[in-house]
Structures are given as C-alpha cells and as structure tokens.
C-alpha cells in the first residue's frame, strides 16, 4: 500500500484543529455585532481571535506549500487559497477577514475525504446564511435609510436572498450591503445547483445499479440453463440412454407382423355378396 505524502498527512492531521478555529472565528465575529454594547475588552479579544484564526490558516497554507512536491503546481492549483490569505492584508477590514476565512474553511473542508457532499452543502448554507446576516447587519444597522436594524431582519433577508425569493420587505441600501447581497444570491444559486446535481446523480446511479443487477440476473439464468443442459447430456451418456429415450446400442423394434388369416379391421361398410 502506497504511503501518503507528507502534505496529505498534514492536511489530515490539521483538518479538525482548523475547523475548531473556524468555529472560534465565528463566535468572535458574531459577538461584537450581536452585542454592540459589550465591554471594550470583549471587542479587543474578538479582534485578536479573528486575526489569530486568519494567521493559522495562512500558516497552514505556507506549510502545505513547503510540503508540496512542486511549489509552482501547488500555487497554480491553490490560487484561491492564496487569494484568501492575502485578502485581509490589503485593507484591515473585518468583512475581508470574514470572506477570507470562509474561503479557507471551504477549501479545507472540500479536501477532507470523510466530509460528504450533502454535509458540506448543508454546512455551507448555514454558514453563509449566518455570516451573511451578521455582515449585512454590521453595515446596514447604522445606515440612514437602512431597514435592517436587528438580527431577525438580517436572518430573514439572508434567507430570502439565498433562495432568490426576494420579497423586498428588507433590502440593503449601502453599497457594501448590496455587494453582500450579490454574493449571497450567487452562492444560493450555486448551492442549489450542487444539490440538484447531487440528487440527479443519485437517481442516475440508482438506475444504473438496477440495470446492472438485472443484466447480472439474466446472465446467471443463462449460465444455469447451459449447466442444466450439460448435466442432462452427461446423465444420458452415463445411463446409456439416447436423447430420444432409446437404449444406446439396441436396435429399434420392428413392427409386429399381422397373424396369418387375420381379418383386417373394417374401416367402412362392407358389401355382402349374393349367393
């Protein structure tokens, strides 16, 4: 059995710790938005936690880059990871740290072979809805003409936006809020496409399995029929019986001759001779 590469071993070992850090990032990101009047120490601790989580994902990228056999191929195939690592450095904005962490968590989750597609899609829906609600609430709460003032309004807006329903009772009014809306719309459409494709693939695989089972059953019946015919021929050979039920080597019986003077059977009305 081929031994896994150092890069694959690192990815398998770091999967759970990075997911735990992602949960810590979610809490640190949500607390200042849900509880804006919290102590300054709480806000500072949340900010530090966000940067620590981002730094952990950045270190994970660098370690995987160092363990990869081909550095150029790794950068070329993991360009989205590099973009997510560099993004928060462009401008120290909390929303950019949110976007980069979501991208990195999604990339690392897809690498895990034990994460099924359905679980990943469900987690992506919940995560995007939660972070989308918090992000739009943070940018729309203090907007002069904004109508998303509390967490309930933000969650309702995220749900209607991701499902592309768009009732219009709540909508972003700032430029950044509308950018978030576009991202949620595209994410909702993409996830819906993934779910639809997954269901279609399941049905196709099910039909192919039934067809293969039917073909295997037909082949088994044909094989059993051929074996029965061969057994019958073998039994006939060993018992000395010809295929027609006649003993092998014994001539067929000739029809018995009619006895002398036997009167043939009357098949019709006979004419009586006159004396």
PDB file of C-alpha atoms in Angstrom:
ATOM      1  CA  UNK A   1       0.000   0.000   0.000  1.00  0.00           C
ATOM      2  CA  UNK A   2       1.349   3.400  -1.014  1.00  0.00           C
ATOM      3  CA  UNK A   3       2.281   5.635   1.896  1.00  0.00           C
ATOM      4  CA  UNK A   4       0.536   9.054   1.867  1.00  0.00           C
ATOM      5  CA  UNK A   5       2.642  12.082   1.100  1.00  0.00           C
ATOM      6  CA  UNK A   6       3.718  14.499   3.876  1.00  0.00           C
ATOM      7  CA  UNK A   7       1.333  17.114   2.509  1.00  0.00           C
ATOM      8  CA  UNK A   8      -1.617  14.718   2.699  1.00  0.00           C
ATOM      9  CA  UNK A   9      -0.684  13.639   6.225  1.00  0.00           C
ATOM     10  CA  UNK A  10      -0.546  17.286   7.320  1.00  0.00           C
ATOM     11  CA  UNK A  11      -3.933  18.009   5.764  1.00  0.00           C
ATOM     12  CA  UNK A  12      -5.481  15.033   7.545  1.00  0.00           C
ATOM     13  CA  UNK A  13      -3.998  15.996  10.930  1.00  0.00           C
ATOM     14  CA  UNK A  14      -4.785  19.719  10.694  1.00  0.00           C
ATOM     15  CA  UNK A  15      -8.365  19.293   9.489  1.00  0.00           C
ATOM     16  CA  UNK A  16     -10.039  19.147  12.918  1.00  0.00           C
ATOM     17  CA  UNK A  17      -7.965  21.898  14.617  1.00  0.00           C
ATOM     18  CA  UNK A  18      -8.649  24.295  11.746  1.00  0.00           C
ATOM     19  CA  UNK A  19     -12.375  23.621  11.913  1.00  0.00           C
ATOM     20  CA  UNK A  20     -12.288  24.331  15.664  1.00  0.00           C
ATOM     21  CA  UNK A  21     -10.508  27.609  14.945  1.00  0.00           C
ATOM     22  CA  UNK A  22     -13.152  28.416  12.341  1.00  0.00           C
ATOM     23  CA  UNK A  23     -15.854  27.997  14.985  1.00  0.00           C
ATOM     24  CA  UNK A  24     -13.891  30.306  17.292  1.00  0.00           C
ATOM     25  CA  UNK A  25     -13.721  32.831  14.472  1.00  0.00           C
ATOM     26  CA  UNK A  26     -17.498  32.606  14.018  1.00  0.00           C
ATOM     27  CA  UNK A  27     -18.062  33.372  17.685  1.00  0.00           C
ATOM     28  CA  UNK A  28     -15.530  36.214  17.691  1.00  0.00           C
ATOM     29  CA  UNK A  29     -17.100  37.721  14.599  1.00  0.00           C
ATOM     30  CA  UNK A  30     -20.677  37.447  15.894  1.00  0.00           C
ATOM     31  CA  UNK A  31     -20.267  38.793  19.435  1.00  0.00           C
ATOM     32  CA  UNK A  32     -19.435  42.445  18.561  1.00  0.00           C
ATOM     33  CA  UNK A  33     -22.324  42.554  16.068  1.00  0.00           C
ATOM     34  CA  UNK A  34     -24.980  40.882  18.190  1.00  0.00           C
ATOM     35  CA  UNK A  35     -23.831  42.646  21.386  1.00  0.00           C
ATOM     36  CA  UNK A  36     -22.521  46.036  20.220  1.00  0.00           C
ATOM     37  CA  UNK A  37     -22.546  47.433  23.767  1.00  0.00           C
ATOM     38  CA  UNK A  38     -20.158  44.787  25.089  1.00  0.00           C
ATOM     39  CA  UNK A  39     -17.053  45.697  27.030  1.00  0.00           C
ATOM     40  CA  UNK A  40     -14.097  47.075  25.123  1.00  0.00           C
ATOM     41  CA  UNK A  41     -12.031  44.108  26.280  1.00  0.00           C
ATOM     42  CA  UNK A  42     -14.527  41.763  24.669  1.00  0.00           C
ATOM     43  CA  UNK A  43     -14.259  43.614  21.363  1.00  0.00           C
ATOM     44  CA  UNK A  44     -10.491  43.581  21.587  1.00  0.00           C
ATOM     45  CA  UNK A  45     -10.425  39.841  22.372  1.00  0.00           C
ATOM     46  CA  UNK A  46     -12.707  39.135  19.423  1.00  0.00           C
ATOM     47  CA  UNK A  47     -10.490  41.131  17.089  1.00  0.00           C
ATOM     48  CA  UNK A  48      -7.393  39.289  18.303  1.00  0.00           C
ATOM     49  CA  UNK A  49      -9.169  35.948  17.845  1.00  0.00           C
ATOM     50  CA  UNK A  50     -10.105  36.825  14.267  1.00  0.00           C
ATOM     51  CA  UNK A  51      -6.519  37.675  13.387  1.00  0.00           C
ATOM     52  CA  UNK A  52      -5.189  34.564  15.131  1.00  0.00           C
ATOM     53  CA  UNK A  53      -7.553  32.341  13.150  1.00  0.00           C
ATOM     54  CA  UNK A  54      -6.584  34.048   9.903  1.00  0.00           C
ATOM     55  CA  UNK A  55      -2.902  33.640  10.813  1.00  0.00           C
ATOM     56  CA  UNK A  56      -3.454  29.925  11.495  1.00  0.00           C
ATOM     57  CA  UNK A  57      -4.978  29.419   8.053  1.00  0.00           C
ATOM     58  CA  UNK A  58      -2.161  31.436   6.493  1.00  0.00           C
ATOM     59  CA  UNK A  59       0.405  29.269   8.296  1.00  0.00           C
ATOM     60  CA  UNK A  60      -1.444  26.176   7.098  1.00  0.00           C
ATOM     61  CA  UNK A  61      -1.142  27.397   3.515  1.00  0.00           C
ATOM     62  CA  UNK A  62       2.584  28.048   3.901  1.00  0.00           C
ATOM     63  CA  UNK A  63       3.182  24.639   5.489  1.00  0.00           C
ATOM     64  CA  UNK A  64       1.304  22.853   2.719  1.00  0.00           C
ATOM     65  CA  UNK A  65       3.282  24.878   0.193  1.00  0.00           C
ATOM     66  CA  UNK A  66       6.534  23.798   1.849  1.00  0.00           C
ATOM     67  CA  UNK A  67       5.495  20.125   1.937  1.00  0.00           C
ATOM     68  CA  UNK A  68       4.285  20.008  -1.659  1.00  0.00           C
ATOM     69  CA  UNK A  69       6.483  18.261  -4.212  1.00  0.00           C
ATOM     70  CA  UNK A  70       6.021  21.025  -6.805  1.00  0.00           C
ATOM     71  CA  UNK A  71       5.720  24.563  -5.447  1.00  0.00           C
ATOM     72  CA  UNK A  72       4.627  26.077  -8.765  1.00  0.00           C
ATOM     73  CA  UNK A  73       1.937  23.442  -9.288  1.00  0.00           C
ATOM     74  CA  UNK A  74       0.667  23.969  -5.738  1.00  0.00           C
ATOM     75  CA  UNK A  75       0.363  27.745  -6.179  1.00  0.00           C
ATOM     76  CA  UNK A  76      -1.296  27.267  -9.569  1.00  0.00           C
ATOM     77  CA  UNK A  77      -3.866  24.775  -8.266  1.00  0.00           C
ATOM     78  CA  UNK A  78      -4.454  26.565  -4.939  1.00  0.00           C
ATOM     79  CA  UNK A  79      -4.686  30.140  -6.165  1.00  0.00           C
ATOM     80  CA  UNK A  80      -7.942  30.714  -4.298  1.00  0.00           C
ATOM     81  CA  UNK A  81      -6.259  29.798  -1.011  1.00  0.00           C
ATOM     82  CA  UNK A  82      -3.504  32.307  -1.756  1.00  0.00           C
ATOM     83  CA  UNK A  83      -6.080  34.971  -2.577  1.00  0.00           C
ATOM     84  CA  UNK A  84      -7.892  34.318   0.707  1.00  0.00           C
ATOM     85  CA  UNK A  85      -4.635  34.563   2.649  1.00  0.00           C
ATOM     86  CA  UNK A  86      -3.571  37.836   1.021  1.00  0.00           C
ATOM     87  CA  UNK A  87      -7.028  39.452   1.023  1.00  0.00           C
ATOM     88  CA  UNK A  88      -7.120  40.684   4.649  1.00  0.00           C
ATOM     89  CA  UNK A  89      -3.691  42.291   4.222  1.00  0.00           C
ATOM     90  CA  UNK A  90      -5.000  44.591   1.505  1.00  0.00           C
ATOM     91  CA  UNK A  91      -7.161  46.512   3.978  1.00  0.00           C
ATOM     92  CA  UNK A  92      -7.667  45.711   7.689  1.00  0.00           C
ATOM     93  CA  UNK A  93     -11.447  45.367   7.344  1.00  0.00           C
ATOM     94  CA  UNK A  94     -13.380  42.797   9.391  1.00  0.00           C
ATOM     95  CA  UNK A  95     -15.506  41.867   6.408  1.00  0.00           C
ATOM     96  CA  UNK A  96     -12.406  40.912   4.422  1.00  0.00           C
ATOM     97  CA  UNK A  97     -11.271  38.652   7.242  1.00  0.00           C
ATOM     98  CA  UNK A  98     -14.727  37.088   7.154  1.00  0.00           C
ATOM     99  CA  UNK A  99     -14.583  36.458   3.413  1.00  0.00           C
ATOM    100  CA  UNK A 100     -11.053  35.058   3.538  1.00  0.00           C
ATOM    101  CA  UNK A 101     -11.853  32.740   6.460  1.00  0.00           C
ATOM    102  CA  UNK A 102     -14.977  31.436   4.702  1.00  0.00           C
ATOM    103  CA  UNK A 103     -12.948  30.707   1.581  1.00  0.00           C
ATOM    104  CA  UNK A 104     -10.204  28.941   3.508  1.00  0.00           C
ATOM    105  CA  UNK A 105     -12.650  26.875   5.568  1.00  0.00           C
ATOM    106  CA  UNK A 106     -14.481  25.854   2.428  1.00  0.00           C
ATOM    107  CA  UNK A 107     -11.301  24.835   0.650  1.00  0.00           C
ATOM    108  CA  UNK A 108     -10.033  22.777   3.579  1.00  0.00           C
ATOM    109  CA  UNK A 109     -13.430  21.122   4.070  1.00  0.00           C
ATOM    110  CA  UNK A 110     -13.506  20.008   0.448  1.00  0.00           C
ATOM    111  CA  UNK A 111     -10.087  18.401   0.896  1.00  0.00           C
ATOM    112  CA  UNK A 112     -11.363  16.126   3.637  1.00  0.00           C
ATOM    113  CA  UNK A 113     -12.445  12.800   2.111  1.00  0.00           C
ATOM    114  CA  UNK A 114     -14.691  11.994   5.078  1.00  0.00           C
ATOM    115  CA  UNK A 115     -16.878  15.047   4.524  1.00  0.00           C
ATOM    116  CA  UNK A 116     -19.757  14.043   2.323  1.00  0.00           C
ATOM    117  CA  UNK A 117     -21.164  16.383  -0.276  1.00  0.00           C
ATOM    118  CA  UNK A 118     -24.539  16.692   1.409  1.00  0.00           C
ATOM    119  CA  UNK A 119     -22.975  17.575   4.743  1.00  0.00           C
ATOM    120  CA  UNK A 120     -20.738  20.127   3.102  1.00  0.00           C
ATOM    121  CA  UNK A 121     -23.657  21.765   1.278  1.00  0.00           C
ATOM    122  CA  UNK A 122     -25.747  21.913   4.458  1.00  0.00           C
ATOM    123  CA  UNK A 123     -22.857  23.416   6.393  1.00  0.00           C
ATOM    124  CA  UNK A 124     -22.194  25.911   3.602  1.00  0.00           C
ATOM    125  CA  UNK A 125     -25.834  27.011   3.600  1.00  0.00           C
ATOM    126  CA  UNK A 126     -25.913  27.510   7.363  1.00  0.00           C
ATOM    127  CA  UNK A 127     -22.533  29.239   7.425  1.00  0.00           C
ATOM    128  CA  UNK A 128     -23.280  31.598   4.558  1.00  0.00           C
ATOM    129  CA  UNK A 129     -26.687  32.469   5.991  1.00  0.00           C
ATOM    130  CA  UNK A 130     -25.246  33.161   9.436  1.00  0.00           C
ATOM    131  CA  UNK A 131     -22.261  35.178   8.251  1.00  0.00           C
ATOM    132  CA  UNK A 132     -24.322  36.956   5.617  1.00  0.00           C
ATOM    133  CA  UNK A 133     -26.818  38.007   8.266  1.00  0.00           C
ATOM    134  CA  UNK A 134     -24.098  39.272  10.590  1.00  0.00           C
ATOM    135  CA  UNK A 135     -22.227  41.050   7.811  1.00  0.00           C
ATOM    136  CA  UNK A 136     -25.268  42.850   6.420  1.00  0.00           C
ATOM    137  CA  UNK A 137     -26.386  43.798   9.931  1.00  0.00           C
ATOM    138  CA  UNK A 138     -22.987  45.316  10.669  1.00  0.00           C
ATOM    139  CA  UNK A 139     -23.080  47.547   7.577  1.00  0.00           C
ATOM    140  CA  UNK A 140     -26.810  48.329   7.487  1.00  0.00           C
ATOM    141  CA  UNK A 141     -27.613  48.887  11.158  1.00  0.00           C
ATOM    142  CA  UNK A 142     -26.390  52.490  11.206  1.00  0.00           C
ATOM    143  CA  UNK A 143     -27.326  53.374   7.620  1.00  0.00           C
ATOM    144  CA  UNK A 144     -29.617  56.455   7.457  1.00  0.00           C
ATOM    145  CA  UNK A 145     -32.156  54.820   5.121  1.00  0.00           C
ATOM    146  CA  UNK A 146     -31.497  51.245   6.196  1.00  0.00           C
ATOM    147  CA  UNK A 147     -34.343  48.882   7.090  1.00  0.00           C
ATOM    148  CA  UNK A 148     -32.258  46.027   8.526  1.00  0.00           C
ATOM    149  CA  UNK A 149     -31.954  47.039  12.158  1.00  0.00           C
ATOM    150  CA  UNK A 150     -31.820  43.782  14.143  1.00  0.00           C
ATOM    151  CA  UNK A 151     -30.615  40.208  13.807  1.00  0.00           C
ATOM    152  CA  UNK A 152     -34.083  38.874  12.995  1.00  0.00           C
ATOM    153  CA  UNK A 153     -34.414  41.189  10.000  1.00  0.00           C
ATOM    154  CA  UNK A 154     -30.913  40.242   8.844  1.00  0.00           C
ATOM    155  CA  UNK A 155     -31.584  36.493   9.039  1.00  0.00           C
ATOM    156  CA  UNK A 156     -34.888  36.873   7.171  1.00  0.00           C
ATOM    157  CA  UNK A 157     -33.180  38.955   4.492  1.00  0.00           C
ATOM    158  CA  UNK A 158     -30.376  36.375   4.131  1.00  0.00           C
ATOM    159  CA  UNK A 159     -32.859  33.521   3.785  1.00  0.00           C
ATOM    160  CA  UNK A 160     -34.945  35.255   1.119  1.00  0.00           C
ATOM    161  CA  UNK A 161     -31.806  36.384  -0.716  1.00  0.00           C
ATOM    162  CA  UNK A 162     -30.098  32.980  -0.783  1.00  0.00           C
ATOM    163  CA  UNK A 163     -33.270  31.318  -2.056  1.00  0.00           C
ATOM    164  CA  UNK A 164     -33.589  34.111  -4.674  1.00  0.00           C
ATOM    165  CA  UNK A 165     -37.152  34.809  -3.492  1.00  0.00           C
ATOM    166  CA  UNK A 166     -36.557  38.463  -2.657  1.00  0.00           C
ATOM    167  CA  UNK A 167     -39.770  39.697  -1.042  1.00  0.00           C
ATOM    168  CA  UNK A 168     -38.345  43.209  -0.879  1.00  0.00           C
ATOM    169  CA  UNK A 169     -39.557  43.951   2.645  1.00  0.00           C
ATOM    170  CA  UNK A 170     -35.906  44.191   3.726  1.00  0.00           C
ATOM    171  CA  UNK A 171     -33.121  45.221   1.391  1.00  0.00           C
ATOM    172  CA  UNK A 172     -29.658  46.751   1.760  1.00  0.00           C
ATOM    173  CA  UNK A 173     -29.228  50.427   0.983  1.00  0.00           C
ATOM    174  CA  UNK A 174     -25.456  50.805   1.228  1.00  0.00           C
ATOM    175  CA  UNK A 175     -23.003  49.848  -1.475  1.00  0.00           C
ATOM    176  CA  UNK A 176     -21.262  47.262   0.682  1.00  0.00           C
ATOM    177  CA  UNK A 177     -24.616  45.780   1.676  1.00  0.00           C
ATOM    178  CA  UNK A 178     -25.567  45.361  -1.971  1.00  0.00           C
ATOM    179  CA  UNK A 179     -22.238  43.678  -2.669  1.00  0.00           C
ATOM    180  CA  UNK A 180     -23.083  41.225   0.105  1.00  0.00           C
ATOM    181  CA  UNK A 181     -26.493  40.680  -1.457  1.00  0.00           C
ATOM    182  CA  UNK A 182     -24.924  39.811  -4.812  1.00  0.00           C
ATOM    183  CA  UNK A 183     -22.579  37.358  -3.112  1.00  0.00           C
ATOM    184  CA  UNK A 184     -25.434  35.646  -1.291  1.00  0.00           C
ATOM    185  CA  UNK A 185     -27.504  35.415  -4.468  1.00  0.00           C
ATOM    186  CA  UNK A 186     -24.685  33.803  -6.424  1.00  0.00           C
ATOM    187  CA  UNK A 187     -23.896  31.472  -3.517  1.00  0.00           C
ATOM    188  CA  UNK A 188     -27.534  30.427  -3.219  1.00  0.00           C
ATOM    189  CA  UNK A 189     -27.785  29.667  -6.934  1.00  0.00           C
ATOM    190  CA  UNK A 190     -24.512  27.712  -6.845  1.00  0.00           C
ATOM    191  CA  UNK A 191     -25.566  25.649  -3.819  1.00  0.00           C
ATOM    192  CA  UNK A 192     -28.968  24.965  -5.358  1.00  0.00           C
ATOM    193  CA  UNK A 193     -27.201  23.728  -8.484  1.00  0.00           C
ATOM    194  CA  UNK A 194     -24.970  21.465  -6.393  1.00  0.00           C
ATOM    195  CA  UNK A 195     -27.975  19.985  -4.572  1.00  0.00           C
ATOM    196  CA  UNK A 196     -29.863  19.440  -7.848  1.00  0.00           C
ATOM    197  CA  UNK A 197     -26.856  17.818  -9.500  1.00  0.00           C
ATOM    198  CA  UNK A 198     -26.301  15.605  -6.460  1.00  0.00           C
ATOM    199  CA  UNK A 199     -29.906  14.391  -6.498  1.00  0.00           C
ATOM    200  CA  UNK A 200     -29.784  13.764 -10.268  1.00  0.00           C
ATOM    201  CA  UNK A 201     -26.508  11.854  -9.901  1.00  0.00           C
ATOM    202  CA  UNK A 202     -28.058   9.727  -7.142  1.00  0.00           C
ATOM    203  CA  UNK A 203     -31.012   8.786  -9.355  1.00  0.00           C
ATOM    204  CA  UNK A 204     -28.753   8.010 -12.315  1.00  0.00           C
ATOM    205  CA  UNK A 205     -26.509   5.852 -10.144  1.00  0.00           C
ATOM    206  CA  UNK A 206     -29.574   4.080  -8.754  1.00  0.00           C
ATOM    207  CA  UNK A 207     -30.937   3.323 -12.232  1.00  0.00           C
ATOM    208  CA  UNK A 208     -27.524   2.107 -13.393  1.00  0.00           C
ATOM    209  CA  UNK A 209     -27.299  -0.162 -10.345  1.00  0.00           C
ATOM    210  CA  UNK A 210     -30.736  -1.650 -11.060  1.00  0.00           C
ATOM    211  CA  UNK A 211     -29.821  -2.153 -14.721  1.00  0.00           C
ATOM    212  CA  UNK A 212     -26.567  -3.868 -13.789  1.00  0.00           C
ATOM    213  CA  UNK A 213     -28.400  -6.100 -11.322  1.00  0.00           C
ATOM    214  CA  UNK A 214     -30.936  -7.073 -13.992  1.00  0.00           C
ATOM    215  CA  UNK A 215     -28.191  -7.850 -16.505  1.00  0.00           C
ATOM    216  CA  UNK A 216     -26.333  -9.917 -13.923  1.00  0.00           C
ATOM    217  CA  UNK A 217     -29.515 -11.848 -13.128  1.00  0.00           C
ATOM    218  CA  UNK A 218     -30.162 -12.539 -16.819  1.00  0.00           C
ATOM    219  CA  UNK A 219     -26.585 -13.751 -17.292  1.00  0.00           C
ATOM    220  CA  UNK A 220     -26.883 -16.006 -14.227  1.00  0.00           C
ATOM    221  CA  UNK A 221     -30.105 -17.553 -15.590  1.00  0.00           C
ATOM    222  CA  UNK A 222     -28.473 -18.202 -18.965  1.00  0.00           C
ATOM    223  CA  UNK A 223     -25.476 -19.793 -17.261  1.00  0.00           C
ATOM    224  CA  UNK A 224     -27.707 -22.033 -15.133  1.00  0.00           C
ATOM    225  CA  UNK A 225     -29.664 -23.077 -18.228  1.00  0.00           C
ATOM    226  CA  UNK A 226     -26.452 -24.077 -20.006  1.00  0.00           C
ATOM    227  CA  UNK A 227     -25.322 -26.052 -16.953  1.00  0.00           C
ATOM    228  CA  UNK A 228     -28.651 -27.905 -16.763  1.00  0.00           C
ATOM    229  CA  UNK A 229     -28.383 -28.862 -20.423  1.00  0.00           C
ATOM    230  CA  UNK A 230     -24.845 -30.101 -19.915  1.00  0.00           C
ATOM    231  CA  UNK A 231     -25.921 -32.146 -16.880  1.00  0.00           C
ATOM    232  CA  UNK A 232     -28.758 -33.735 -18.850  1.00  0.00           C
ATOM    233  CA  UNK A 233     -26.364 -34.725 -21.638  1.00  0.00           C
ATOM    234  CA  UNK A 234     -23.936 -36.184 -19.099  1.00  0.00           C
ATOM    235  CA  UNK A 235     -26.686 -38.186 -17.371  1.00  0.00           C
ATOM    236  CA  UNK A 236     -27.868 -39.511 -20.724  1.00  0.00           C
ATOM    237  CA  UNK A 237     -24.342 -40.557 -21.619  1.00  0.00           C
ATOM    238  CA  UNK A 238     -23.704 -42.326 -18.324  1.00  0.00           C
ATOM    239  CA  UNK A 239     -27.078 -44.092 -18.316  1.00  0.00           C
ATOM    240  CA  UNK A 240     -26.778 -45.301 -21.907  1.00  0.00           C
ATOM    241  CA  UNK A 241     -29.931 -43.532 -22.961  1.00  0.00           C
ATOM    242  CA  UNK A 242     -30.123 -41.836 -26.279  1.00  0.00           C
ATOM    243  CA  UNK A 243     -31.568 -38.392 -26.372  1.00  0.00           C
ATOM    244  CA  UNK A 244     -34.880 -39.786 -27.666  1.00  0.00           C
ATOM    245  CA  UNK A 245     -35.253 -42.179 -24.700  1.00  0.00           C
ATOM    246  CA  UNK A 246     -33.871 -45.213 -26.617  1.00  0.00           C
ATOM    247  CA  UNK A 247     -31.248 -47.527 -25.128  1.00  0.00           C
ATOM    248  CA  UNK A 248     -27.893 -46.965 -26.713  1.00  0.00           C
ATOM    249  CA  UNK A 249     -26.701 -49.921 -28.891  1.00  0.00           C
ATOM    250  CA  UNK A 250     -30.132 -51.613 -29.008  1.00  0.00           C
ATOM    251  CA  UNK A 251     -31.810 -51.611 -32.440  1.00  0.00           C
ATOM    252  CA  UNK A 252     -35.258 -50.299 -32.688  1.00  0.00           C
ATOM    253  CA  UNK A 253     -38.031 -52.931 -32.614  1.00  0.00           C
ATOM    254  CA  UNK A 254     -39.664 -53.732 -35.957  1.00  0.00           C
ATOM    255  CA  UNK A 255     -43.421 -53.576 -36.067  1.00  0.00           C
ATOM    256  CA  UNK A 256     -45.016 -56.996 -35.409  1.00  0.00           C
ATOM    257  CA  UNK A 257     -46.447 -58.763 -38.447  1.00  0.00           C
ATOM    258  CA  UNK A 258     -50.145 -59.467 -38.547  1.00  0.00           C
ATOM    259  CA  UNK A 259     -51.078 -63.103 -37.769  1.00  0.00           C
ATOM    260  CA  UNK A 260     -51.999 -65.377 -40.650  1.00  0.00           C
ATOM    261  CA  UNK A 261     -55.602 -65.180 -41.596  1.00  0.00           C
ATOM    262  CA  UNK A 262     -56.205 -62.216 -39.502  1.00  0.00           C
ATOM    263  CA  UNK A 263     -59.009 -60.205 -40.848  1.00  0.00           C
ATOM    264  CA  UNK A 264     -58.107 -56.624 -41.265  1.00  0.00           C
ATOM    265  CA  UNK A 265     -60.293 -54.257 -39.344  1.00  0.00           C
ATOM    266  CA  UNK A 266     -63.363 -53.000 -41.123  1.00  0.00           C
ATOM    267  CA  UNK A 267     -62.941 -49.376 -41.882  1.00  0.00           C
ATOM    268  CA  UNK A 268     -66.130 -48.873 -43.753  1.00  0.00           C
ATOM    269  CA  UNK A 269     -69.400 -50.535 -44.658  1.00  0.00           C
ATOM    270  CA  UNK A 270     -68.625 -53.873 -46.426  1.00  0.00           C
ATOM    271  CA  UNK A 271     -70.801 -55.120 -49.303  1.00  0.00           C
ATOM    272  CA  UNK A 272     -72.343 -58.584 -48.719  1.00  0.00           C
ATOM    273  CA  UNK A 273     -72.027 -60.848 -51.803  1.00  0.00           C
ATOM    274  CA  UNK A 274     -75.259 -62.520 -53.005  1.00  0.00           C
ATOM    275  CA  UNK A 275     -75.234 -66.365 -53.161  1.00  0.00           C
TER     276      UNK A 275
END
